[in-house]
mmCIF file of C-alpha atoms in Angstrom:
data_model
loop_
_atom_site.group_PDB
_atom_site.id
_atom_site.type_symbol
_atom_site.label_atom_id
_atom_site.label_comp_id
_atom_site.label_asym_id
_atom_site.label_seq_id
_atom_site.Cartn_x
_atom_site.Cartn_y
_atom_site.Cartn_z
ATOM 1 C CA MET O 10 -86.591 181.371 71.973
ATOM 2 C CA SER O 11 -83.534 179.349 72.912
ATOM 3 C CA GLU O 12 -85.000 177.890 76.123
ATOM 4 C CA LYS O 13 -87.339 174.940 75.712
ATOM 5 C CA VAL O 14 -90.444 174.726 77.855
ATOM 6 C CA ASP O 15 -91.083 171.529 79.783
ATOM 7 C CA LEU O 16 -94.755 170.696 79.249
ATOM 8 C CA SER O 17 -94.611 167.233 80.836
ATOM 9 C CA PRO O 18 -97.585 166.137 82.986
ATOM 10 C CA ILE O 19 -95.453 166.491 86.114
ATOM 11 C CA ARG O 20 -94.780 170.171 85.387
ATOM 12 C CA MET O 21 -98.350 171.006 84.363
ATOM 13 C CA ARG O 22 -100.187 168.768 86.845
ATOM 14 C CA SER O 23 -100.850 171.583 89.324
ATOM 15 C CA LEU O 24 -102.350 173.721 86.541
ATOM 16 C CA PHE O 25 -104.746 171.127 85.113
ATOM 17 C CA LEU O 26 -105.920 169.117 88.109
ATOM 18 C CA GLY O 27 -109.300 170.782 87.781
ATOM 19 C CA GLY O 28 -110.390 168.499 84.922
ATOM 20 C CA PRO O 29 -112.009 169.342 81.549
ATOM 21 C CA GLU O 30 -113.521 172.599 82.791
ATOM 22 C CA LEU O 31 -110.090 173.975 83.628
ATOM 23 C CA TRP O 32 -108.762 172.836 80.240
ATOM 24 C CA LEU O 33 -111.552 174.726 78.507
ATOM 25 C CA SER O 34 -110.815 177.808 80.591
ATOM 26 C CA PHE O 35 -107.155 177.503 79.684
ATOM 27 C CA LEU O 36 -107.901 177.256 75.956
ATOM 28 C CA ASP O 37 -110.342 180.153 76.243
ATOM 29 C CA SER O 38 -107.546 182.276 77.716
ATOM 30 C CA LEU O 39 -105.296 181.429 74.771
ATOM 31 C CA GLY O 40 -108.048 182.334 72.332
ATOM 32 C CA GLY O 41 -108.512 185.663 74.052
ATOM 33 C CA VAL O 42 -104.802 186.396 73.800
ATOM 34 C CA TYR O 43 -104.806 185.599 70.071
ATOM 35 C CA GLN O 44 -107.838 187.790 69.367
ATOM 36 C CA LYS O 45 -106.470 190.706 71.382
ATOM 37 C CA ARG O 46 -103.084 190.522 69.682
ATOM 38 C CA LEU O 47 -104.706 190.180 66.240
ATOM 39 C CA LEU O 48 -106.765 193.343 66.706
ATOM 40 C CA LYS O 49 -103.689 195.340 67.723
ATOM 41 C CA LEU O 50 -101.260 194.059 65.114
ATOM 42 C CA THR O 51 -103.572 194.200 62.118
ATOM 43 C CA LYS O 52 -103.697 197.973 62.497
ATOM 44 C CA THR O 53 -100.032 198.221 61.528
ATOM 45 C CA LEU O 54 -99.129 194.888 59.939
ATOM 46 C CA SER O 55 -102.277 194.175 57.960
ATOM 47 C CA PRO O 56 -103.848 190.739 58.463
ATOM 48 C CA PHE O 57 -100.538 188.802 58.498
ATOM 49 C CA TYR O 58 -101.660 185.853 60.589
ATOM 50 C CA PRO O 59 -98.237 184.121 60.738
ATOM 51 C CA GLN O 60 -96.737 187.163 62.466
ATOM 52 C CA VAL O 61 -99.671 187.307 64.870
ATOM 53 C CA MET O 62 -99.359 183.611 65.664
ATOM 54 C CA GLN O 63 -95.620 183.951 66.231
ATOM 55 C CA VAL O 64 -96.117 186.748 68.762
ATOM 56 C CA VAL O 65 -98.949 184.910 70.517
ATOM 57 C CA LYS O 66 -96.929 181.683 70.634
ATOM 58 C CA GLU O 67 -93.946 183.470 72.133
ATOM 59 C CA GLN O 68 -96.183 185.200 74.658
ATOM 60 C CA ILE O 69 -97.692 181.872 75.741
ATOM 61 C CA MET O 70 -94.373 180.023 75.852
ATOM 62 C CA ARG O 71 -92.683 182.741 77.901
ATOM 63 C CA ALA O 72 -95.611 182.721 80.332
ATOM 64 C CA LEU O 73 -95.317 178.933 80.672
ATOM 65 C CA THR O 74 -91.567 179.103 81.372
ATOM 66 C CA THR O 75 -92.419 180.805 84.676
ATOM 67 C CA LYS O 76 -94.241 177.561 85.661
ATOM 68 C CA PRO O 77 -97.468 179.159 86.957
ATOM 69 C CA SER O 78 -99.151 177.161 89.702
ATOM 70 C CA SER O 79 -102.670 178.307 88.847
ATOM 71 C CA LEU O 80 -104.688 179.540 85.928
ATOM 72 C CA ASP O 81 -104.930 183.020 87.462
ATOM 73 C CA GLN O 82 -101.142 183.264 87.615
ATOM 74 C CA PHE O 83 -100.934 182.150 83.997
ATOM 75 C CA LYS O 84 -103.441 184.841 82.910
ATOM 76 C CA SER O 85 -101.524 187.457 84.897
ATOM 77 C CA LYS O 86 -98.269 186.527 83.139
ATOM 78 C CA LEU O 87 -99.990 186.796 79.753
ATOM 79 C CA GLN O 88 -101.265 190.282 80.548
ATOM 80 C CA ASN O 89 -97.801 191.449 81.607
ATOM 81 C CA LEU O 90 -96.214 190.161 78.396
ATOM 82 C CA SER O 91 -97.512 192.780 76.002
ATOM 83 C CA TYR O 92 -96.322 193.121 72.405
ATOM 84 C CA ALA O 93 -94.014 195.989 73.404
ATOM 85 C CA GLU O 94 -92.550 193.863 76.193
ATOM 86 C CA ILE O 95 -91.943 190.975 73.769
ATOM 87 C CA LEU O 96 -90.048 193.352 71.464
ATOM 88 C CA LYS O 97 -87.883 194.563 74.357
ATOM 89 C CA ILE O 98 -87.073 190.997 75.377
ATOM 90 C CA ARG O 99 -86.170 190.066 71.799
ATOM 91 C CA GLN O 100 -83.902 193.090 71.446
ATOM 92 C CA SER O 101 -82.178 192.344 74.748
ATOM 93 C CA GLU O 102 -81.622 188.698 73.810
ATOM 94 C CA ARG O 103 -80.188 189.625 70.430
ATOM 95 C CA MET O 104 -77.777 192.039 72.091
ATOM 96 C CA ASN O 105 -76.710 189.556 74.751
ATOM 97 C CA GLN O 106 -76.558 186.433 72.580
ATOM 98 C CA GLU O 107 -76.226 186.934 68.846
ATOM 99 C CA ASP O 108 -74.315 190.218 68.608
ATOM 100 C CA PHE O 109 -72.083 189.578 71.619
ATOM 101 C CA GLN O 110 -71.039 186.172 70.254
ATOM 102 C CA SER O 111 -69.841 187.440 66.888
ATOM 103 C CA ARG O 112 -66.127 187.303 66.164
ATOM 104 C CA PRO O 113 -65.467 191.082 66.185
ATOM 105 C CA ILE O 114 -67.228 191.434 69.551
ATOM 106 C CA LEU O 115 -65.290 188.519 71.019
ATOM 107 C CA GLU O 116 -62.043 190.098 69.839
ATOM 108 C CA LEU O 117 -63.087 193.415 71.379
ATOM 109 C CA LYS O 118 -63.881 191.623 74.666
ATOM 110 C CA GLU O 119 -60.458 190.003 74.654
ATOM 111 C CA LYS O 120 -58.811 193.364 74.044
ATOM 112 C CA ILE O 121 -60.535 195.327 76.812
ATOM 113 C CA GLN O 122 -60.764 192.532 79.415
ATOM 114 C CA PRO O 123 -57.279 193.252 80.883
ATOM 115 C CA GLU O 124 -58.297 196.890 81.422
ATOM 116 C CA ILE O 125 -61.458 195.825 83.248
ATOM 117 C CA LEU O 126 -59.551 193.318 85.397
ATOM 118 C CA GLU O 127 -57.040 196.004 86.342
ATOM 119 C CA LEU O 128 -59.900 198.293 87.335
ATOM 120 C CA ILE O 129 -61.394 195.544 89.516
ATOM 121 C CA LYS O 130 -57.974 194.867 91.036
ATOM 122 C CA GLN O 131 -57.513 198.511 91.997
ATOM 123 C CA GLN O 132 -60.973 198.578 93.573
ATOM 124 C CA ARG O 133 -60.151 195.496 95.675
ATOM 125 C CA LEU O 134 -56.834 196.967 96.839
ATOM 126 C CA ASN O 135 -58.505 200.265 97.714
ATOM 127 C CA ARG O 136 -60.986 198.364 99.874
ATOM 128 C CA LEU O 137 -58.124 196.601 101.660
ATOM 129 C CA VAL O 138 -56.537 199.983 102.334
ATOM 130 C CA GLU O 139 -59.799 201.128 103.945
ATOM 131 C CA GLY O 140 -59.776 198.007 106.111
ATOM 132 C CA THR O 141 -62.456 195.770 107.634
ATOM 133 C CA CYS O 142 -63.550 194.736 111.112
ATOM 134 C CA PHE O 143 -63.562 190.945 111.492
ATOM 135 C CA ARG O 144 -65.162 188.634 114.003
ATOM 136 C CA LYS O 145 -62.866 186.670 116.284
ATOM 137 C CA LEU O 146 -63.686 183.217 117.637
ATOM 138 C CA ASN O 147 -62.630 182.581 121.216
ATOM 139 C CA SER O 148 -61.981 179.194 122.791
ATOM 140 C CA ARG O 149 -65.720 178.720 123.408
ATOM 141 C CA ARG O 150 -66.548 179.446 119.759
ATOM 142 C CA ARG O 151 -68.493 182.552 120.624
ATOM 143 C CA GLN O 152 -68.239 185.346 118.107
ATOM 144 C CA ASP O 153 -68.032 188.125 120.680
ATOM 145 C CA LYS O 154 -64.645 189.704 119.921
ATOM 146 C CA PHE O 155 -63.409 191.844 117.050
ATOM 147 C CA TRP O 156 -60.165 192.742 115.334
ATOM 148 C CA TYR O 157 -59.324 195.094 112.491
ATOM 149 C CA CYS O 158 -57.053 194.658 109.500
ATOM 150 C CA ARG O 159 -56.102 197.073 106.742
ATOM 151 C CA LEU O 160 -53.488 197.405 104.022
ATOM 152 C CA SER O 161 -51.001 200.271 104.028
ATOM 153 C CA PRO O 162 -51.433 202.884 101.243
ATOM 154 C CA ASN O 163 -48.204 201.675 99.581
ATOM 155 C CA HIS O 164 -49.567 198.097 99.543
ATOM 156 C CA LYS O 165 -46.503 196.733 101.379
ATOM 157 C CA VAL O 166 -47.754 196.073 104.928
ATOM 158 C CA LEU O 167 -50.879 194.693 106.596
ATOM 159 C CA HIS O 168 -51.723 196.445 109.869
ATOM 160 C CA TYR O 169 -53.958 194.601 112.337
ATOM 161 C CA GLY O 170 -54.948 194.534 115.984
ATOM 162 C CA ASP O 171 -57.666 193.584 118.479
ATOM 163 C CA LEU O 172 -60.643 195.832 119.248
ATOM 164 C CA GLU O 173 -62.908 196.003 122.265
ATOM 165 C CA GLU O 174 -65.976 196.604 120.114
ATOM 166 C CA SER O 175 -66.982 197.024 116.507
ATOM 167 C CA PRO O 176 -65.675 200.422 115.280
ATOM 168 C CA GLN O 177 -67.685 203.162 113.611
ATOM 169 C CA GLY O 178 -65.691 203.894 110.454
ATOM 170 C CA GLU O 179 -62.019 203.311 109.666
ATOM 171 C CA VAL O 180 -59.395 202.545 112.310
ATOM 172 C CA PRO O 181 -56.092 204.513 111.971
ATOM 173 C CA HIS O 182 -52.897 202.607 111.242
ATOM 174 C CA ASP O 183 -51.269 203.948 114.399
ATOM 175 C CA SER O 184 -53.839 202.295 116.645
ATOM 176 C CA LEU O 185 -53.182 198.827 115.174
ATOM 177 C CA GLN O 186 -50.370 197.168 117.106
ATOM 178 C CA ASP O 187 -49.236 194.381 114.748
ATOM 179 C CA LYS O 188 -47.793 194.404 111.230
ATOM 180 C CA LEU O 189 -47.273 191.805 108.527
ATOM 181 C CA PRO O 190 -45.119 192.639 105.467
ATOM 182 C CA VAL O 191 -46.810 191.550 102.253
ATOM 183 C CA ALA O 192 -43.459 190.140 101.091
ATOM 184 C CA ASP O 193 -43.635 187.557 103.925
ATOM 185 C CA ILE O 194 -46.990 186.130 102.790
ATOM 186 C CA LYS O 195 -46.587 182.627 101.396
ATOM 187 C CA ALA O 196 -50.161 181.658 100.580
ATOM 188 C CA VAL O 197 -53.850 182.413 101.090
ATOM 189 C CA VAL O 198 -56.120 179.457 101.914
ATOM 190 C CA THR O 199 -59.899 179.317 102.308
ATOM 191 C CA GLY O 200 -62.644 177.197 103.851
ATOM 192 C CA LYS O 201 -61.648 173.791 105.212
ATOM 193 C CA ASP O 202 -57.998 174.430 104.347
ATOM 194 C CA CYS O 203 -57.786 177.188 106.979
ATOM 195 C CA PRO O 204 -55.857 176.256 110.143
ATOM 196 C CA HIS O 205 -58.605 177.605 112.439
ATOM 197 C CA MET O 206 -61.157 175.438 110.599
ATOM 198 C CA LYS O 207 -59.027 172.308 111.057
ATOM 199 C CA GLU O 208 -58.937 172.548 114.837
ATOM 200 C CA LYS O 209 -60.844 170.034 116.895
ATOM 201 C CA GLY O 210 -64.558 170.601 116.606
ATOM 202 C CA ALA O 211 -64.200 173.521 114.205
ATOM 203 C CA LEU O 212 -65.607 171.631 111.227
ATOM 204 C CA LYS O 213 -68.829 171.112 113.159
ATOM 205 C CA GLN O 214 -69.587 174.783 112.850
ATOM 206 C CA ASN O 215 -72.352 175.922 110.582
ATOM 207 C CA LYS O 216 -71.706 176.112 106.859
ATOM 208 C CA GLU O 217 -71.940 179.912 106.826
ATOM 209 C CA VAL O 218 -68.841 180.331 109.029
ATOM 210 C CA LEU O 219 -66.914 177.832 106.923
ATOM 211 C CA GLU O 220 -67.710 179.721 103.721
ATOM 212 C CA LEU O 221 -66.505 183.004 105.225
ATOM 213 C CA ALA O 222 -63.189 181.683 106.562
ATOM 214 C CA PHE O 223 -59.770 182.393 105.008
ATOM 215 C CA SER O 224 -56.201 182.497 106.303
ATOM 216 C CA ILE O 225 -52.867 184.103 105.444
ATOM 217 C CA LEU O 226 -49.850 181.828 105.841
ATOM 218 C CA PHE O 227 -46.464 183.496 106.299
ATOM 219 C CA ASP O 228 -42.915 182.800 107.460
ATOM 220 C CA SER O 229 -42.041 180.639 110.500
ATOM 221 C CA ASN O 230 -45.341 178.726 110.273
ATOM 222 C CA GLY O 231 -47.230 181.910 111.123
ATOM 223 C CA GLN O 232 -50.885 182.367 110.270
ATOM 224 C CA LEU O 233 -53.447 185.140 110.301
ATOM 225 C CA ASN O 234 -56.986 183.766 110.467
ATOM 226 C CA PHE O 235 -60.065 185.607 109.219
ATOM 227 C CA ILE O 236 -63.839 185.188 109.360
ATOM 228 C CA ALA O 237 -65.393 187.727 107.006
ATOM 229 C CA PRO O 238 -68.552 189.578 108.131
ATOM 230 C CA ASP O 239 -70.336 188.608 104.913
ATOM 231 C CA LYS O 240 -69.800 187.007 101.499
ATOM 232 C CA HIS O 241 -69.064 190.326 99.813
ATOM 233 C CA GLU O 242 -66.191 191.141 102.195
ATOM 234 C CA TYR O 243 -64.925 187.590 101.838
ATOM 235 C CA CYS O 244 -64.693 187.992 98.060
ATOM 236 C CA VAL O 245 -63.114 191.456 98.349
ATOM 237 C CA TRP O 246 -60.371 190.278 100.714
ATOM 238 C CA THR O 247 -59.550 186.999 98.989
ATOM 239 C CA ASP O 248 -59.418 188.825 95.646
ATOM 240 C CA GLY O 249 -57.271 191.616 97.081
ATOM 241 C CA LEU O 250 -54.834 189.235 98.769
ATOM 242 C CA ASN O 251 -54.497 187.146 95.619
ATOM 243 C CA ALA O 252 -53.873 190.326 93.636
ATOM 244 C CA LEU O 253 -51.103 191.294 96.074
ATOM 245 C CA LEU O 254 -49.495 187.889 95.477
ATOM 246 C CA GLY O 255 -49.767 188.253 91.699
ATOM 247 C CA LYS O 256 -52.449 185.565 91.394
ATOM 248 C CA ASP O 257 -55.778 185.602 89.570
ATOM 249 C CA MET O 258 -58.905 186.880 91.305
ATOM 250 C CA MET O 259 -61.251 183.898 91.178
ATOM 251 C CA SER O 260 -64.226 184.932 93.318
ATOM 252 C CA GLU O 261 -67.828 184.980 92.140
ATOM 253 C CA LEU O 262 -67.906 188.728 92.793
ATOM 254 C CA THR O 263 -65.046 189.268 90.334
ATOM 255 C CA ARG O 264 -66.799 187.212 87.659
ATOM 256 C CA ASN O 265 -70.001 189.194 88.096
ATOM 257 C CA ASP O 266 -68.167 192.523 88.077
ATOM 258 C CA LEU O 267 -66.210 191.500 84.979
ATOM 259 C CA ASP O 268 -69.353 190.463 83.093
ATOM 260 C CA THR O 269 -71.196 193.650 84.061
ATOM 261 C CA LEU O 270 -68.362 196.044 83.252
ATOM 262 C CA LEU O 271 -67.492 194.262 80.001
ATOM 263 C CA SER O 272 -71.105 194.417 78.854
ATOM 264 C CA MET O 273 -71.389 198.113 79.715
ATOM 265 C CA GLU O 274 -68.087 198.991 78.041
ATOM 266 C CA ILE O 275 -68.943 197.117 74.845
ATOM 267 C CA LYS O 276 -72.388 198.713 74.641
ATOM 268 C CA LEU O 277 -70.817 202.140 75.059
ATOM 269 C CA ARG O 278 -68.270 201.469 72.328
ATOM 270 C CA LEU O 279 -70.940 200.143 69.963
ATOM 271 C CA LEU O 280 -73.276 203.109 70.227
ATOM 272 C CA ASP O 281 -74.605 203.961 66.790
ATOM 273 C CA LEU O 282 -73.774 207.601 65.978
ATOM 274 C CA GLU O 283 -74.661 207.575 62.277
ATOM 275 C CA ASN O 284 -77.839 209.616 62.665
ATOM 276 C CA ILE O 285 -76.471 211.919 65.351
ATOM 277 C CA GLN O 286 -74.985 215.191 64.201
ATOM 278 C CA ILE O 287 -71.900 216.077 66.231
ATOM 279 C CA PRO O 288 -71.400 219.884 66.323
ATOM 280 C CA ASP O 289 -68.118 221.326 65.083
ATOM 281 C CA ALA O 290 -68.005 224.010 67.785
ATOM 282 C CA PRO O 291 -68.753 223.774 71.509
ATOM 283 C CA PRO O 292 -72.052 225.187 72.766
ATOM 284 C CA PRO O 293 -72.073 228.925 73.637
ATOM 285 C CA ILE O 294 -71.242 229.990 77.169
ATOM 286 C CA PRO O 295 -74.416 231.105 78.994
ATOM 287 C CA LYS O 296 -74.800 234.654 80.294
ATOM 288 C CA GLU O 297 -73.683 235.473 83.802
ATOM 289 C CA PRO O 298 -76.416 235.185 86.462
ATOM 290 C CA SER O 299 -77.975 238.326 87.929
ATOM 291 C CA ASN O 300 -76.439 237.562 91.350
ATOM 292 C CA TYR O 301 -74.088 235.114 93.010
ATOM 293 C CA ASP O 302 -76.037 234.489 96.216
ATOM 294 C CA PHE O 303 -75.703 230.750 95.631
ATOM 295 C CA VAL O 304 -71.869 230.893 95.930
ATOM 296 C CA TYR O 305 -70.497 229.801 99.315
ATOM 297 C CA ASP O 306 -67.998 232.230 100.850
ATOM 298 C CA CYS O 307 -65.200 230.217 102.474
ATOM 299 C CA ASN O 308 -64.051 233.304 104.421
#
């Protein structure tokens, strides 16, 4: 295991405040784990005590890393960490750490990363084309008004306009009164750098509003101020706007998506097909069904 377990008195105080009796109960639990694991492993490994001790040690250490607050929680963690579960954890860690850090894998990551980033970029732009309903702060700082913004299908114009209430579904371009050419956008700023967050008293708002704020700055000192409905929409829009300006997508959502998609793509490309026989001919076409009652007649 790469992670070290902190067994300092401060960490373990809540587990051993019961005195010697609790210590004895704790040691008895460890002895039970060793005996149980020994009986299971000796059936297949013969009496190889070092292997048994290694498994038991890993089981105990992994249970302790969860920092159980009571002896019952510690016993429960031990029961959940069976030998099969330990093997799964080891295999997962080898895949995520050792194999994925080798030079060929790193070179493969570097090769396919631009493809994944382009895929993420297209997803962000597609979401901007669908559009989002944003909250609008009035002079009294009450979030009781809405406005909608969406990107044109050709990615050249932002359409936006006020709404009386939150819409159900997408809002058509024709119903949005104002337009902003993407070519006129000078910069995208976030958080405290937003003009509507610099106004008098605005910085006294709660932290959540500040983290969801971003603004588009365009020609003639113009600005388009946003407050995203949630963190996900905030990341989608800031990523999409940066992509439109030819800048990197730096949000946490992009990093998570990149890591997930890279891992999935690499695992797919590294599938072991040595013991799988690939047929030379396609499978035979099945016989026609006795009736076609399941077919929908469009006429």
